[in-house]
PDB file of C-alpha atoms and ligand atoms in Angstrom:
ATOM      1  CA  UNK A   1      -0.671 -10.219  15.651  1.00 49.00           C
ATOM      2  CA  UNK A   2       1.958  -7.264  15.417  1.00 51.00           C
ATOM      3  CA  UNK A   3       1.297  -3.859  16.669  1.00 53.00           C
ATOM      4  CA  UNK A   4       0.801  -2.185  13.140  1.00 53.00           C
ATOM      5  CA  UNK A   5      -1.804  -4.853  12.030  1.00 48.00           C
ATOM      6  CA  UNK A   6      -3.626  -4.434  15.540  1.00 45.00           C
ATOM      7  CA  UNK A   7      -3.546  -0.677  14.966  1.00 48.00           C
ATOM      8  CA  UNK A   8      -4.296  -0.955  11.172  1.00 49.00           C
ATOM      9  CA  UNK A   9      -7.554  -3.156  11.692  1.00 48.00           C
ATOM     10  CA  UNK A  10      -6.593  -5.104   8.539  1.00 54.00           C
ATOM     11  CA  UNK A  11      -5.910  -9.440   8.677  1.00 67.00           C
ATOM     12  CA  UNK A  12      -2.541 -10.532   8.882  1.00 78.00           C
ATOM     13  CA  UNK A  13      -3.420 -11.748   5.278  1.00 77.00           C
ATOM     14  CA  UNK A  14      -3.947  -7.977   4.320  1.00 83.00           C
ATOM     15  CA  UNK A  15      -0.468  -6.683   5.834  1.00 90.00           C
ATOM     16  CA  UNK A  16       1.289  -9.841   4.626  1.00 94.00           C
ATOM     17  CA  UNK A  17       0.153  -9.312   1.379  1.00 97.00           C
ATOM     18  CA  UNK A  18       1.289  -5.795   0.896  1.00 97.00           C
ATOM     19  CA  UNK A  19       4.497  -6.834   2.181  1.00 97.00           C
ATOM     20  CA  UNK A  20       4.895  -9.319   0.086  1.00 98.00           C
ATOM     21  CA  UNK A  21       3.977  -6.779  -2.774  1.00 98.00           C
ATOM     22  CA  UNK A  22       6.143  -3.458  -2.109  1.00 98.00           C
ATOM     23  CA  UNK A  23       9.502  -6.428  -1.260  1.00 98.00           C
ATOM     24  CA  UNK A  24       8.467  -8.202  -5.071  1.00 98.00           C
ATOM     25  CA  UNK A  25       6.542  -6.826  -7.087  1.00 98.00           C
ATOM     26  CA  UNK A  26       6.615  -2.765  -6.708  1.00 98.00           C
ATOM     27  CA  UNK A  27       9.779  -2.507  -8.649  1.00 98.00           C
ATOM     28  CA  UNK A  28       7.425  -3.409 -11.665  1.00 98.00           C
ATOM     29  CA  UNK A  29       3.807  -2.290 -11.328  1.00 98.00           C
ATOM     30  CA  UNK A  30       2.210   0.639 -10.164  1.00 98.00           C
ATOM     31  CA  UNK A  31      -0.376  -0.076  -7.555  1.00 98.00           C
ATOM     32  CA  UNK A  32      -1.719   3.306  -5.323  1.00 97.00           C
ATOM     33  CA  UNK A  33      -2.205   1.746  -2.206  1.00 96.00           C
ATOM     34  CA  UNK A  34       1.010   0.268  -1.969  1.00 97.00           C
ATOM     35  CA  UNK A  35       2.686   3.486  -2.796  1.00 97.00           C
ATOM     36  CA  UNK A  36       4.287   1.598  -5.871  1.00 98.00           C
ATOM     37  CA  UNK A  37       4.923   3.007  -9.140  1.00 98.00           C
ATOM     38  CA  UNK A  38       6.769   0.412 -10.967  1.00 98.00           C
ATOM     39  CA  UNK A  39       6.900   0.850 -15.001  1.00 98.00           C
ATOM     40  CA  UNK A  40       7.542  -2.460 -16.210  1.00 98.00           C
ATOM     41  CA  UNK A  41       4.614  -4.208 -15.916  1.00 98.00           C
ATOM     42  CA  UNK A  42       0.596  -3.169 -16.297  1.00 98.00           C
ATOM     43  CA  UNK A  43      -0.222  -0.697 -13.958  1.00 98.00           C
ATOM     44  CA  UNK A  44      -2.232  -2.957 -11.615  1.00 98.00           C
ATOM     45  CA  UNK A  45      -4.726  -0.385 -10.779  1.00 98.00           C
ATOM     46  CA  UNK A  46      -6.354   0.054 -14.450  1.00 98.00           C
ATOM     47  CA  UNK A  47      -5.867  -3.944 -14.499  1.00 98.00           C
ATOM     48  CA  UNK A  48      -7.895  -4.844 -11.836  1.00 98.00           C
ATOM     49  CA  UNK A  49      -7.493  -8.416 -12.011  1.00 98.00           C
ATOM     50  CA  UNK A  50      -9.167 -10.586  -9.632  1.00 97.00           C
ATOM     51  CA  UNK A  51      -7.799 -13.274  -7.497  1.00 97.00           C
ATOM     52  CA  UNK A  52      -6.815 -15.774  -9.868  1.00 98.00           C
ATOM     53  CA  UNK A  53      -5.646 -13.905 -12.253  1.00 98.00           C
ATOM     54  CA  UNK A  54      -2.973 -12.972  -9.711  1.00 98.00           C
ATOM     55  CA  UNK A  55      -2.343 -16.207  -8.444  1.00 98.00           C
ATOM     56  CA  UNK A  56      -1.664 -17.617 -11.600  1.00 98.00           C
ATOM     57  CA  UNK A  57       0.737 -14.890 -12.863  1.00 98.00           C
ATOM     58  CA  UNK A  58       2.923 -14.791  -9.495  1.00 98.00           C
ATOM     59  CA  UNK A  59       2.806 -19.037  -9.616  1.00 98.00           C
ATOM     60  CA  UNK A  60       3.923 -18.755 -13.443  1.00 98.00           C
ATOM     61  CA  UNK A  61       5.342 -15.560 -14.222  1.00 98.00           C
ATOM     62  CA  UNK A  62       5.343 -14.040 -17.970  1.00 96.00           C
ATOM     63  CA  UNK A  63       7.861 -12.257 -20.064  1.00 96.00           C
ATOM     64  CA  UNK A  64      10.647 -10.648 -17.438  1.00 97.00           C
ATOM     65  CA  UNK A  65       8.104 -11.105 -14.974  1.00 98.00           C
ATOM     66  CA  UNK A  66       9.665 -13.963 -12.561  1.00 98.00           C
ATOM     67  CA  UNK A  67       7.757 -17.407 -11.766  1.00 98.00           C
ATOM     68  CA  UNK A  68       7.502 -17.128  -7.967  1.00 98.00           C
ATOM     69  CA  UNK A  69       5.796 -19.933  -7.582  1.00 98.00           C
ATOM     70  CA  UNK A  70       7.590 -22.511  -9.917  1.00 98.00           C
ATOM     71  CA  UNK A  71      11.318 -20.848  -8.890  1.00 98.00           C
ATOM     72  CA  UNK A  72      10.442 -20.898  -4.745  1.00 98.00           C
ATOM     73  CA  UNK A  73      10.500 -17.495  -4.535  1.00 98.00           C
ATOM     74  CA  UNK A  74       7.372 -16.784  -2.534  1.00 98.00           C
ATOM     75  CA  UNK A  75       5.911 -20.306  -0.474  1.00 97.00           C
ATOM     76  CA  UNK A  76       1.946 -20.959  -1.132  1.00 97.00           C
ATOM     77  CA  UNK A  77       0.904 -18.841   1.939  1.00 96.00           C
ATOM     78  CA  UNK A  78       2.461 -15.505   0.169  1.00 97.00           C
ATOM     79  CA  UNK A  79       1.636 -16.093  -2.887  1.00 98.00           C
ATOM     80  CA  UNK A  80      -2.414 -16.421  -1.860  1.00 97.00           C
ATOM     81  CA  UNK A  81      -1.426 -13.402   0.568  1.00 97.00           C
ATOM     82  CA  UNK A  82      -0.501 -11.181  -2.431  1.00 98.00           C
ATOM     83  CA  UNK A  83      -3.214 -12.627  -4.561  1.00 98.00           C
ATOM     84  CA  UNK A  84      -5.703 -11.413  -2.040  1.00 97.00           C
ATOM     85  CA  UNK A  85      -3.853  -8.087  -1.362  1.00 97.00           C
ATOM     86  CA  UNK A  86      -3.711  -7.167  -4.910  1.00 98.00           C
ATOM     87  CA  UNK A  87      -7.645  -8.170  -6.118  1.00 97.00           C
ATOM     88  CA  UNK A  88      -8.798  -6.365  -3.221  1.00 96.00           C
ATOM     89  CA  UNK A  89      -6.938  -3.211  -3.308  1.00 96.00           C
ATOM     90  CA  UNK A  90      -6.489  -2.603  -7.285  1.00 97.00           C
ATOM     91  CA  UNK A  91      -7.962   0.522  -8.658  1.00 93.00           C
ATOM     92  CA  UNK A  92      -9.220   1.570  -5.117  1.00 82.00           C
ATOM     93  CA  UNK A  93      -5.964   3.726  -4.348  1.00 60.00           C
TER      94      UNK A  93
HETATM   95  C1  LIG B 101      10.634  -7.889 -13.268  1.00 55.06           C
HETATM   96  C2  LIG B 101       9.385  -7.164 -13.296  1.00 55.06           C
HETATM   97  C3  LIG B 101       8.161  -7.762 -12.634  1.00 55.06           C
HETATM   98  C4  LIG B 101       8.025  -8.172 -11.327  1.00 55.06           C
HETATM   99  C5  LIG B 101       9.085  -8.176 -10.230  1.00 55.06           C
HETATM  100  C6  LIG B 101       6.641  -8.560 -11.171  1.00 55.06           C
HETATM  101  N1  LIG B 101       5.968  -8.414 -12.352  1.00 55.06           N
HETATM  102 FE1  LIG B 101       3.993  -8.810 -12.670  1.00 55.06          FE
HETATM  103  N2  LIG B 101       4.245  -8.474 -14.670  1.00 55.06           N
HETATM  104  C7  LIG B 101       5.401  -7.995 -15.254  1.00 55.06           C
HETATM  105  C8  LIG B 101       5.203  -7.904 -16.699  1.00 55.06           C
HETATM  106  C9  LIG B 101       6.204  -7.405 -17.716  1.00 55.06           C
HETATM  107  C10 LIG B 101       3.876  -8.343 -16.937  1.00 55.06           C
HETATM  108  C11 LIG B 101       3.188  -8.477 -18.304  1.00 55.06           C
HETATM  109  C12 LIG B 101       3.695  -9.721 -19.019  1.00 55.06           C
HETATM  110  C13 LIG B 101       2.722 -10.828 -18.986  1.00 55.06           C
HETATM  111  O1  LIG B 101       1.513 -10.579 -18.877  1.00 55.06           O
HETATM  112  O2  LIG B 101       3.111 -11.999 -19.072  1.00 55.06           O
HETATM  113  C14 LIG B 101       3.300  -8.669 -15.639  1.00 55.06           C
HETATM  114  C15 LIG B 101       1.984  -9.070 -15.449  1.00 55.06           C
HETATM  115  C16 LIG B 101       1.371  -9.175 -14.208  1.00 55.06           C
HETATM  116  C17 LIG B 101      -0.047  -9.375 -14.003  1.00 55.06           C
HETATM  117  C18 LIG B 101      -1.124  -9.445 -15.093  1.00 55.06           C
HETATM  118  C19 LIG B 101      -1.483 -10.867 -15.437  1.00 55.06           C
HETATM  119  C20 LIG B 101      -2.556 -10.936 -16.490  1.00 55.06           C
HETATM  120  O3  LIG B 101      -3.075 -12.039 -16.706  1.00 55.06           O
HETATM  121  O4  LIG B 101      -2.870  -9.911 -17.115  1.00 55.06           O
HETATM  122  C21 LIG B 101      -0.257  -9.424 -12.653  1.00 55.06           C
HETATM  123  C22 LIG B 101      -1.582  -9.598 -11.939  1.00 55.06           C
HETATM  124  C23 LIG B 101       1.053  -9.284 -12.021  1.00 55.06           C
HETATM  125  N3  LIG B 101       1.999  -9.145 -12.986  1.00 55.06           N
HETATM  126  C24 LIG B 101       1.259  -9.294 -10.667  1.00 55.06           C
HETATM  127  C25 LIG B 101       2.530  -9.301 -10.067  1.00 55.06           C
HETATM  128  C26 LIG B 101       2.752  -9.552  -8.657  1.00 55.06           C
HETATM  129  C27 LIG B 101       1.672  -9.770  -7.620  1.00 55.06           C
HETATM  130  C28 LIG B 101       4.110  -9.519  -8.474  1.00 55.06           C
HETATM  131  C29 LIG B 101       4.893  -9.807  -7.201  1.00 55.06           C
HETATM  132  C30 LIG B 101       4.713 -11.107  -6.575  1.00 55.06           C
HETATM  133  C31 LIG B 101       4.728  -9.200  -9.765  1.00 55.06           C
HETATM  134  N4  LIG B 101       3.726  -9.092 -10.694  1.00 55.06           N
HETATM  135  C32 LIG B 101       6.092  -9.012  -9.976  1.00 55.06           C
HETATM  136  C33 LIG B 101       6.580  -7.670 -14.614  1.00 55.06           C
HETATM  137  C34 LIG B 101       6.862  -7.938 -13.277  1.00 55.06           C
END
């Protein structure tokens, strides 16, 4: 475990995931507590989709939004990472 997750209390699942977010997916949504405030897609934070929801747009993408699962982008452990990260933070920020 790294330093900043030590200090930060959250799981390595929890600072993976908003890495995985602010690298991929910030450019696009807005979501508070990942200090995003991408445009392009829903604002994440009114969304507030759960778990699956997530995991099945980041495996399949829609519209501009890129298939990270289905192109290799993100492997199976950041993709549930960022699934988790997002249902659990969204609308909270
Ligand atoms: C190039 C811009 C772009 C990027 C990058 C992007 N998205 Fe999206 N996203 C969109 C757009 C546009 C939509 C709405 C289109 C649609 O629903 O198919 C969307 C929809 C969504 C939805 C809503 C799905 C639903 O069923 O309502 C979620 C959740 C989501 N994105 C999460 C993510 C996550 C997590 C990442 C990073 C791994 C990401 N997005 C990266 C543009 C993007």
């Amino acid at each position: 475990m790294s330093e900043r997750e030590a200090r930060s209390g959250e799981g390595s699942l929890s600072a993976e995931g908003k890495e995985v977010f602010t690298a991929n997916c910030g450019s696009c949504h807005t979501l508070q507590a990942a200090g995003t405030t991408g445009t392009v897609g829903p604002d994440l934070d009114e969304l507030e989709p759960d778990l699956a929801t997530v995991e099945h747009q980041v495996v399949n993408g829609g519209g501009p939004m890129p298939a990270f699962g289905k192109e290799g982008i993100l492997n199976a452990k950041e993709i549930k990472a960022v699934a988790t990260y997002v249902s659990s933070v969204a609308g909270q920020g």
